Coordinates of C-alpha atoms in Angstrom, one line a residue:
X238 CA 17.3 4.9 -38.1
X239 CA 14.5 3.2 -36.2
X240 CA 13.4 5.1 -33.3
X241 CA 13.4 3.8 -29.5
X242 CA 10.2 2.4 -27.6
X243 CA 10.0 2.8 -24.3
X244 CA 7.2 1.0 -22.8
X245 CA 5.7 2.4 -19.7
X246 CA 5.2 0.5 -16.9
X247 CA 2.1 0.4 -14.1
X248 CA 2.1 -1.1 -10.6
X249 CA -1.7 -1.2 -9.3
X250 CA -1.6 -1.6 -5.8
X251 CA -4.4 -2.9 -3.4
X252 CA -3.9 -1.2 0.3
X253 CA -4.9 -2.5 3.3
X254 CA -3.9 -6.6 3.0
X255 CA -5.5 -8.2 6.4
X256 CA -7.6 -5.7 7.5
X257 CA -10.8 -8.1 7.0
X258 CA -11.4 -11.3 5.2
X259 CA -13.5 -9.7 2.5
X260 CA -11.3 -7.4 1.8
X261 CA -8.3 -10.4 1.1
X262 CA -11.1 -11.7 -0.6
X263 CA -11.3 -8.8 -2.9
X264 CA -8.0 -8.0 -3.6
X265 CA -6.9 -11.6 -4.8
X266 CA -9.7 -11.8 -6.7
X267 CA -8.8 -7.9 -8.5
X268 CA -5.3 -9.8 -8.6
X269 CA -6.2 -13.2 -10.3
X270 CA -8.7 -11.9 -13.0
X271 CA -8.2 -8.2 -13.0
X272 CA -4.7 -5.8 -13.1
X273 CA -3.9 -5.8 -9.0
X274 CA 0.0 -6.6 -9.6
X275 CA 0.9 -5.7 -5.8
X276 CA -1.0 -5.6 -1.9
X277 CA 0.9 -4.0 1.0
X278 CA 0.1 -5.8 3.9
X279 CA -1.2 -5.0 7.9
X280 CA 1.2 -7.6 9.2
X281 CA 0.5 -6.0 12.9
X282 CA -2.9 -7.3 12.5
X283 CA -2.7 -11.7 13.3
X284 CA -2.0 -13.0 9.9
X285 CA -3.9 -16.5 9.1
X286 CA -1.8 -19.1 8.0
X287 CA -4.1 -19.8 5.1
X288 CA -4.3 -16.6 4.1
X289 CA -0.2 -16.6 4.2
X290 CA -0.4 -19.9 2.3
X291 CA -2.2 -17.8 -0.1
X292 CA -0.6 -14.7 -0.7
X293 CA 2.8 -17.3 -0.9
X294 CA 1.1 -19.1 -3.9
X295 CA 1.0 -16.0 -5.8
X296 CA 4.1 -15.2 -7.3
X297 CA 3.6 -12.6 -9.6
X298 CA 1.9 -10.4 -6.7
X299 CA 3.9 -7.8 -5.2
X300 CA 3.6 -8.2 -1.4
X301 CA 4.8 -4.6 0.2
X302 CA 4.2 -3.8 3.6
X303 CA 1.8 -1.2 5.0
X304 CA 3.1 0.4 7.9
X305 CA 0.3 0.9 10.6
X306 CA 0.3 2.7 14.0
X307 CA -3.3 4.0 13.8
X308 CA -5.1 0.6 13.7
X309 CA -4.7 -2.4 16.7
X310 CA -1.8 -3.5 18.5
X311 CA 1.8 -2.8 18.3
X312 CA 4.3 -5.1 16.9
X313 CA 6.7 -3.5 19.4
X314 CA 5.9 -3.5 23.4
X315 CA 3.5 -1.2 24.4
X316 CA 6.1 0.5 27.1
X317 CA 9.0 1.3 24.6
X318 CA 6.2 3.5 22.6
X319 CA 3.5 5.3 25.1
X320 CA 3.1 8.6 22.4
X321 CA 1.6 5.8 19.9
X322 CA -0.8 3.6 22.3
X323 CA -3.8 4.2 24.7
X324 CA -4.0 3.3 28.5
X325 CA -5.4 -0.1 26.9
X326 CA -1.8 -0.5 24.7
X327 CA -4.0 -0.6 21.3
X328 CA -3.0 2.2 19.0
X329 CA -4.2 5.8 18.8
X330 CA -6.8 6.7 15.8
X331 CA -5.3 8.5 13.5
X332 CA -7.0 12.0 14.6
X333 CA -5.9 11.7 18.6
X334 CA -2.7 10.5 17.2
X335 CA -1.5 13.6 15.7
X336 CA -3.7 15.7 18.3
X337 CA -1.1 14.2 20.9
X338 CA 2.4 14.9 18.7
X339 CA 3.6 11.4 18.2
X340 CA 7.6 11.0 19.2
X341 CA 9.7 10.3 16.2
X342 CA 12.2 7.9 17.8
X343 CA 8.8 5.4 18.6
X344 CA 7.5 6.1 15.1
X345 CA 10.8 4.7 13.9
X346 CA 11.1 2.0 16.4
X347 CA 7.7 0.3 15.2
X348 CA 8.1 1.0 11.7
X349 CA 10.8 -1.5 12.6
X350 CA 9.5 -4.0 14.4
X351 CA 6.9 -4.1 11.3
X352 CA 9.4 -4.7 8.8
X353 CA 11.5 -7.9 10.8
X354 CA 7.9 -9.2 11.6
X355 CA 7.1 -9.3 7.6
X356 CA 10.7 -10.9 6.9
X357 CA 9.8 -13.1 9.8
X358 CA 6.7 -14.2 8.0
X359 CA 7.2 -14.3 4.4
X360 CA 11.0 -15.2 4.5
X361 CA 12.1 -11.6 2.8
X362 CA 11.6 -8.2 3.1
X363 CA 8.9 -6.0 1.5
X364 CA 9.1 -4.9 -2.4
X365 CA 8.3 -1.7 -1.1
X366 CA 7.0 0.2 1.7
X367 CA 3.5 2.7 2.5
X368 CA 1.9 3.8 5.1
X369 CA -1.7 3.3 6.6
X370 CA -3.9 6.6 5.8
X371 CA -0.8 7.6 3.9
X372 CA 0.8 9.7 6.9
X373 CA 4.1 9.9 4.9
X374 CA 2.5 12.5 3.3
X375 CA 3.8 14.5 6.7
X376 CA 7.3 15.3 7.3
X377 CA 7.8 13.3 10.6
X378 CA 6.8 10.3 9.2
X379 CA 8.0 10.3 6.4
X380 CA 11.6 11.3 7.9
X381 CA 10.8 8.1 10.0
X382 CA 10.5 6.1 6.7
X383 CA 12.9 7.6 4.6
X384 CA 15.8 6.1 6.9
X385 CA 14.1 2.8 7.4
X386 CA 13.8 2.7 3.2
X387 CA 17.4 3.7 3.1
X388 CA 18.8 1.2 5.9
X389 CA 16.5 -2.0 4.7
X390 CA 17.2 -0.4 0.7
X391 CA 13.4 -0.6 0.0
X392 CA 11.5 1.6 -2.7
X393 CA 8.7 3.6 -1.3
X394 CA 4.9 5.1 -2.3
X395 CA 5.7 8.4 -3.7
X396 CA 4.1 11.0 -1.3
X397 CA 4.6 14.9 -0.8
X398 CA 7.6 15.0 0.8
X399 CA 9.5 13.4 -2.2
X400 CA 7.6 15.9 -4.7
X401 CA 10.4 18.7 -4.1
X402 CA 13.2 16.5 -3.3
X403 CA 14.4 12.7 -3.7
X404 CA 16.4 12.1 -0.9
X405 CA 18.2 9.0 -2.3
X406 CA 14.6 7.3 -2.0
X407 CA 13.5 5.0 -4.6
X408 CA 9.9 5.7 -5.7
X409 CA 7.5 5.8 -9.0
X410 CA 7.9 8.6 -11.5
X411 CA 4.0 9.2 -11.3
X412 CA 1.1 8.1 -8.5
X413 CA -2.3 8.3 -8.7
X414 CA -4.7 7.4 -5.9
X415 CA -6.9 8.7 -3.3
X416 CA -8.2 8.3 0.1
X417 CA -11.4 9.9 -0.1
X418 CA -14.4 7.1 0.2
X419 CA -16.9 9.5 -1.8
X420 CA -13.4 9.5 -4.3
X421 CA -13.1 6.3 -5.7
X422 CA -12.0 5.0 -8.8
X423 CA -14.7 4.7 -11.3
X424 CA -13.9 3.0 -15.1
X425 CA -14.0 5.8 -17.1
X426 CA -11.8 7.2 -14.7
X427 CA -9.4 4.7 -14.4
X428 CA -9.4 4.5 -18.4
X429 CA -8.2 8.3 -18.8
X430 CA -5.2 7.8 -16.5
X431 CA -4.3 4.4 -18.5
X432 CA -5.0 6.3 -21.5
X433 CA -2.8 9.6 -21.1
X434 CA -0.4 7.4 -18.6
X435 CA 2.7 9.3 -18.2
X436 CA 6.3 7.9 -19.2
X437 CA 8.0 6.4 -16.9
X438 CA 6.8 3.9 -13.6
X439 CA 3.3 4.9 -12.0
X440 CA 1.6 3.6 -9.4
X441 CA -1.8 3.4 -9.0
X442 CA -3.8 2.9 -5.6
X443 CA -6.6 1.4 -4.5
X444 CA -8.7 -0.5 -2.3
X445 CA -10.7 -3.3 -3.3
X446 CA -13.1 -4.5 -0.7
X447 CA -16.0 -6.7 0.0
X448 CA -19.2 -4.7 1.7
X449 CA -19.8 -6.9 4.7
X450 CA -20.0 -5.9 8.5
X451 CA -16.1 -6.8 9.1
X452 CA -15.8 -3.8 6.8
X453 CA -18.5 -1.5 8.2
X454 CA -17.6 -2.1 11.8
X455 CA -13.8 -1.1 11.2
X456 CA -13.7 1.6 7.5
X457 CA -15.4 4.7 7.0
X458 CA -14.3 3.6 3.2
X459 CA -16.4 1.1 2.9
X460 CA -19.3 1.2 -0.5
X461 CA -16.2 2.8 -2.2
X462 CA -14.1 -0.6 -1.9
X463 CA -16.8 -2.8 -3.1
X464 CA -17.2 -0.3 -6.8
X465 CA -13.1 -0.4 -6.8
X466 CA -13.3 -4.4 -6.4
X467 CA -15.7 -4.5 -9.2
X468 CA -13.7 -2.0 -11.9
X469 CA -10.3 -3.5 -10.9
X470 CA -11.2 -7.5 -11.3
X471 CA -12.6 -6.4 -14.7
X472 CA -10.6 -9.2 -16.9
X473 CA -11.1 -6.6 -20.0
X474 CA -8.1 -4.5 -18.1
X475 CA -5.4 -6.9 -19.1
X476 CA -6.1 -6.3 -22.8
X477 CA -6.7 -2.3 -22.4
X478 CA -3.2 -2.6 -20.8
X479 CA -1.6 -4.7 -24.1
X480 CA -3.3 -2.7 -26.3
X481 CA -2.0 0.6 -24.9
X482 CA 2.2 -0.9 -24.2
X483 CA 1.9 -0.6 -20.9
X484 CA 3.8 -3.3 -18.6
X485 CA 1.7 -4.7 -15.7
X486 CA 4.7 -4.9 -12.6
X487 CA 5.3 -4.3 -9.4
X488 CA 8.1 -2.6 -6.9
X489 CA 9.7 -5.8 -6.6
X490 CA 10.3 -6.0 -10.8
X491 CA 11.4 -2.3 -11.0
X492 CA 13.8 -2.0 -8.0
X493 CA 15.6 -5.0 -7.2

């Protein structure tokens, strides 16, 4: 009797969509010639109708949203969330954020907003959902996302909270990835997670990035993005990836 294959299967996603030109730049470059299979998107941030045009034009990449209340302006008005916004109605930074205990109902109210504004752009919902410095690593936001998930029925970036208990939340079986600039992914790194990749649906993150001064003046992640950019454009990925049966998808292919 012939045994069973299961193929494992790998979303790479690039974070941080629309945060500056070179870093669009970046990740549909990683996308067209490297293994980038899905972007989650700052869609509070003005989105350029060529750079919709050009996220539209590629189908096969996975266009999630990244839910941001630590960077710009709110989707939502600034008076239906004060715990989220300065005096100027621009978001806190992520530090005087959680310094200031952040109410969970507002949280939830943006988060909203943020997900009828993609729909509103790109016609449908997210494939899946994250979260800007990953705060859904905490409990309130990730309570905040969880229902959102469950009410819009959206797969989300596995994170903490879902280590010890699923919740009736769609996510990976694995995720690798880290927000550390001095941490980024390296080749030979990458290479030993494709090469011991666990069974199942992983995702991998990163953030591809070109090193200009839009980048400098706004990321303390910033040399880090340029190194990812060059090790996940490498074109020799795809056939690492085929060599080793591992399916290249994203959220959107997995939990439809």
């Amino acid at each position: 009797m012939t045994s069973r294959v299961f193929r494992r299967k790998l979303i790479v996603n690039a974070d941080d969509f629309n945060l500056t030109g070179g870093v669009n730049a970046a990740i549909l470059d990683a996308h067209d010639f490297g293994i980038v299979s899905s972007t989650t998107i700052l869609i509070n941030i003005p989105l350029p109708d060529e750079t919709l045009k050009a996220l539209k034009q590629r189908t096969n990449l996975g266009k999630g949203l990244h839910l941001n209340i630590t960077l710009g302006l709110p989707v939502a008005e600034a008076s239906q969330i004060p715990s989220l916004v300065t005096g100027e109605g621009v978001f806190r930074k992520k530090k005087h954020l959680l310094d200031t205990q952040p109410v969970f109902r507002e949280i939830k109210a943006e988060y909203d907003k943020q997900i009828r504004l993609f729909r509103a752009r790109f016609g449908r919902l997210p494939t899946h959902l994250d979260t800007h410095h990953h705060l859904h690593d905490m409990p309130l936001f990730f309570t905040a996302l969880k229902e959102l998930s469950q009410q819009f029925e959206l797969p989300v970036r596995r994170c903490q909270p879902l280590q010890s208990c699923q919740d009736s939340v769609r996510t990976t079986d694995s995720f690798f990835g880290s927000l550390d600039p001095l941490n980024y992914w390296k080749m030979e790194d990458l290479l030993d997670i494709l090469t011991s990749l666990p069974a199942g649906t992983t995702e991998i993150m990163c953030h591809p990035g070109v090193l200009d001064r839009d980048l400098e003046s706004i990321s303390s992640f910033t040399q880090g993005r340029e190194e990812e950019w060059k090790v996940f454009s490498s074109p020799g990925l795809r056939q690492k990836l085929s060599d080793l049966q591992i399916d290249l998808v994203h959220f959107g292919m997995c939990y439809t």
